[in-house]
Short mmCIF file of C-alpha atoms in Angstrom, two decimals:
data_model
loop_
_atom_site.label_atom_id
_atom_site.label_comp_id
_atom_site.label_asym_id
_atom_site.label_seq_id
_atom_site.Cartn_x
_atom_site.Cartn_y
_atom_site.Cartn_z
CA MET A 1188 4.51 4.69 -20.80
CA GLU A 1189 4.70 8.12 -20.13
CA TYR A 1190 4.62 7.45 -16.54
CA GLU A 1191 6.34 10.76 -15.19
CA LYS A 1192 3.81 12.90 -16.43
CA ILE A 1193 1.25 10.54 -15.10
CA LYS A 1194 2.67 10.45 -11.92
CA LYS A 1195 2.70 14.09 -11.96
CA ASP A 1196 -0.68 13.99 -13.03
CA ILE A 1197 -1.74 11.54 -10.33
CA LEU A 1198 -0.09 13.09 -7.61
CA GLN A 1199 -1.68 16.38 -8.02
CA LYS A 1200 -4.83 15.03 -8.40
CA LEU A 1201 -4.49 13.60 -5.18
CA LYS A 1202 -2.97 16.33 -2.94
CA GLU A 1203 -6.31 18.60 -4.53
CA HIS A 1204 -8.25 15.93 -3.66
CA LEU A 1205 -8.02 13.40 -1.13
CA PRO A 1206 -10.43 13.97 1.90
CA GLU A 1207 -7.98 15.64 4.55
CA HIS A 1208 -9.04 12.97 6.95
CA LEU A 1209 -6.87 10.27 5.72
CA SER A 1210 -4.09 10.77 7.52
CA TYR A 1211 -2.96 7.56 6.73
CA HIS A 1212 -3.81 6.68 2.95
CA SER A 1213 -2.63 9.89 1.84
CA VAL A 1214 0.13 11.20 -0.93
CA VAL A 1215 2.90 10.80 1.32
CA HIS A 1216 1.89 6.87 1.44
CA VAL A 1217 1.71 6.63 -2.21
CA LYS A 1218 4.90 7.87 -2.51
CA ASP A 1219 5.96 5.43 0.29
CA VAL A 1220 5.02 2.48 -1.43
CA ILE A 1221 6.62 3.39 -4.71
CA ASN A 1222 9.65 3.55 -2.86
CA ALA A 1223 8.97 0.69 -1.41
CA VAL A 1224 8.01 -1.25 -4.97
CA GLU A 1225 10.84 0.21 -6.53
CA LYS A 1226 13.49 -1.27 -3.85
CA ILE A 1227 11.89 -4.43 -3.44
CA ALA A 1228 11.60 -5.33 -7.44
CA ILE A 1229 15.15 -4.12 -8.41
CA ALA A 1230 16.53 -6.41 -5.36
CA GLU A 1231 14.11 -8.91 -7.08
CA GLY A 1232 15.74 -8.62 -10.06
CA ILE A 1233 12.59 -7.19 -12.16
CA SER A 1234 13.24 -4.19 -13.93
CA GLY A 1235 12.35 -2.48 -17.51
CA GLU A 1236 8.88 -2.64 -18.76
CA GLU A 1237 8.06 -4.79 -15.77
CA LEU A 1238 9.59 -2.09 -12.75
CA MET A 1239 7.27 0.40 -15.05
CA LEU A 1240 4.24 -1.49 -14.44
CA LEU A 1241 4.67 -1.89 -10.80
CA LYS A 1242 5.43 2.11 -9.80
CA THR A 1243 2.34 2.38 -11.80
CA ALA A 1244 0.03 0.25 -9.88
CA ALA A 1245 2.29 1.99 -7.00
CA LEU A 1246 0.94 5.35 -7.83
CA PHE A 1247 -3.03 3.89 -8.77
CA HIS A 1248 -3.39 1.52 -5.76
CA ASP A 1249 -5.24 4.28 -3.30
CA THR A 1250 -6.71 6.51 -6.02
CA GLY A 1251 -10.34 4.85 -5.16
CA PHE A 1252 -9.91 6.67 -1.94
CA LEU A 1253 -11.06 10.23 -4.38
CA TYR A 1254 -14.47 8.13 -3.62
CA GLY A 1255 -14.56 6.83 -0.40
CA ALA A 1256 -13.05 3.90 1.53
CA LYS A 1257 -15.20 1.18 0.57
CA ASP A 1258 -13.98 -1.63 -2.02
CA HIS A 1259 -11.29 1.22 -3.03
CA GLU A 1260 -9.24 -1.17 -4.57
CA GLU A 1261 -11.98 -1.79 -7.58
CA LYS A 1262 -12.14 1.92 -7.66
CA SER A 1263 -8.50 2.37 -8.07
CA CYS A 1264 -9.04 -0.27 -10.98
CA ASP A 1265 -11.51 1.37 -12.87
CA ILE A 1266 -9.82 5.02 -12.49
CA ALA A 1267 -5.86 3.21 -13.98
CA ALA A 1268 -8.20 1.76 -16.53
CA LYS A 1269 -9.55 4.99 -17.30
CA HIS A 1270 -6.24 7.35 -17.49
CA LEU A 1271 -4.01 4.96 -18.53
CA PRO A 1272 -4.26 4.49 -22.02
CA LYS A 1273 -4.21 8.47 -22.44
CA TYR A 1274 -0.53 7.82 -21.32
CA GLY A 1275 0.79 5.38 -23.99
CA TYR A 1276 -0.22 2.21 -21.52
CA LYS A 1277 -1.55 -0.71 -23.99
CA ASP A 1278 -4.50 -2.91 -22.40
CA GLU A 1279 -2.24 -6.30 -21.48
CA GLN A 1280 -0.04 -4.04 -19.47
CA ILE A 1281 -3.68 -1.84 -17.96
CA GLN A 1282 -4.43 -5.28 -16.73
CA LYS A 1283 -1.59 -6.42 -15.14
CA ILE A 1284 -1.65 -3.34 -13.31
CA LYS A 1285 -4.95 -4.16 -12.21
CA GLY A 1286 -4.01 -7.37 -11.00
CA MET A 1287 -1.33 -5.80 -8.57
CA ILE A 1288 -3.50 -3.09 -7.14
CA MET A 1289 -5.72 -5.95 -6.52
CA ALA A 1290 -3.21 -7.81 -4.55
CA THR A 1291 -3.68 -5.06 -2.22
CA LYS A 1292 -6.75 -5.92 -0.91
CA ILE A 1293 -6.96 -7.54 2.66
CA PRO A 1294 -6.24 -10.19 3.05
CA GLN A 1295 -3.64 -10.26 0.65
CA SER A 1296 -3.90 -13.18 -1.94
CA PRO A 1297 -0.98 -12.05 -4.80
CA THR A 1298 -1.31 -14.71 -7.84
CA ASN A 1299 2.11 -14.14 -9.47
CA HIS A 1300 5.26 -12.41 -8.82
CA LEU A 1301 4.87 -8.71 -9.37
CA GLU A 1302 1.58 -9.12 -7.43
CA GLU A 1303 3.30 -10.24 -4.59
CA ILE A 1304 6.03 -7.88 -4.93
CA MET A 1305 3.24 -4.97 -4.90
CA ALA A 1306 1.33 -6.53 -1.82
CA ASP A 1307 4.86 -6.72 0.42
CA ALA A 1308 5.23 -2.95 -0.81
CA ASP A 1309 1.92 -1.64 0.22
CA LEU A 1310 2.50 -3.13 4.05
CA ASP A 1311 6.46 -2.74 3.45
CA TYR A 1312 5.89 -0.27 7.11
CA LEU A 1313 5.43 -2.93 8.98
CA GLY A 1314 8.72 -4.39 9.24
CA ARG A 1315 10.13 -0.70 9.12
CA ASP A 1316 11.79 1.41 12.21
CA ASP A 1317 8.99 3.78 11.36
CA PHE A 1318 6.10 1.25 11.84
CA PHE A 1319 4.65 3.10 15.12
CA THR A 1320 4.57 6.45 13.78
CA ILE A 1321 2.74 5.09 10.05
CA GLY A 1322 0.60 3.26 12.79
CA ASN A 1323 -0.53 6.10 14.29
CA LYS A 1324 -1.98 7.80 11.29
CA LEU A 1325 -3.75 4.97 10.26
CA PHE A 1326 -5.12 4.66 14.10
CA GLU A 1327 -6.14 8.18 13.73
CA GLU A 1328 -7.99 7.00 10.51
CA LEU A 1329 -9.36 4.09 11.95
CA THR A 1330 -11.16 6.05 15.02
CA MET A 1331 -12.71 8.74 12.58
CA PHE A 1332 -14.67 5.62 10.69
CA GLY A 1333 -15.12 4.52 13.88
CA ILE A 1334 -13.46 1.14 13.26
CA VAL A 1335 -11.40 1.26 16.22
CA ASN A 1336 -12.87 3.19 19.60
CA SER A 1337 -9.47 2.91 22.03
CA GLU A 1338 -5.96 2.04 21.34
CA ARG A 1339 -6.67 -1.01 22.97
CA ASP A 1340 -8.81 -1.99 20.56
CA TRP A 1341 -6.25 -0.52 18.20
CA ASN A 1342 -3.81 -2.68 19.91
CA LEU A 1343 -5.57 -5.40 19.46
CA LEU A 1344 -6.29 -5.09 16.15
CA GLN A 1345 -2.38 -4.59 15.36
CA GLU A 1346 -1.56 -7.82 17.24
CA LYS A 1347 -3.93 -10.08 15.32
CA PHE A 1348 -3.14 -7.82 11.79
CA LEU A 1349 0.86 -8.89 12.35
CA GLU A 1350 0.13 -12.64 13.63
CA SER A 1351 -1.85 -13.19 10.63
CA HIS A 1352 0.42 -11.37 8.01
CA HIS A 1353 3.14 -12.72 6.18
CA PHE A 1354 5.82 -11.55 3.54
CA PHE A 1355 5.83 -13.22 -0.08
CA THR A 1356 9.15 -11.89 -1.74
CA GLN A 1357 12.49 -13.47 -0.55
CA THR A 1358 13.08 -9.49 -0.30
CA SER A 1359 10.76 -8.66 2.40
CA ILE A 1360 10.92 -11.74 3.93
CA GLN A 1361 15.04 -11.36 4.63
CA THR A 1362 14.68 -7.45 4.92
CA ARG A 1363 11.21 -7.03 7.31
CA ASN A 1364 10.58 -9.98 9.53
CA GLN A 1365 12.51 -9.65 11.68
CA LYS A 1366 11.31 -6.29 12.60
CA LYS A 1367 7.64 -7.04 12.13
CA ASN A 1368 8.35 -9.52 14.79
CA GLU A 1369 9.97 -7.24 17.14
CA ASN A 1370 7.16 -4.30 16.53
CA LEU A 1371 4.58 -7.52 17.36
CA GLU A 1372 6.47 -8.11 20.34
CA ILE A 1373 5.94 -4.02 21.82
CA ILE A 1374 2.39 -4.30 20.74
CA LYS A 1375 1.94 -7.32 23.23
CA SER A 1376 3.77 -6.04 25.63
CA LYS A 1377 1.89 -2.85 26.03
CA LEU A 1378 -1.44 -5.20 25.74
CA ASN A 1379 -0.41 -7.33 29.01
CA SER A 1380 0.69 -3.91 30.50
#
């Protein structure tokens, strides 16, 4: 598996071709998820081939946005299946990667440990100090798509999302839950004021 080579190629493709209006689903987000997936995986005792498959899934998980937001996870799987064989990935590995990509689809429903790690990595920011900074990028994007029309709409959406969301891995539960709950309380206080 030539991960470093494909990483360079895919990040370049995303830099050149992702629509400018994607303030959240950007190269920065992809790199953030790759970093998060690596941290969570190592803490969960994952290494070697499985870690490489996770990082590859993180690299590809939003490539479908090159062709639009609708069903982007399925498109990301198609893109991965098309490109990965040229970089030495076997069919069985590609199937696992596709499962991990689909685990990022909301509502998340991972079916194994690697998929749980991938799901948690994609939403890692929910339990971090940069939650509001990153959230503002998503707010801009969703406003542009006409999904939210005001800050109040956005805060209501975030409140509902954070209340229904849960982390899957012990690592994310232990390291991200408390901050996620603090972030939720800040949103609630904004809504009440």
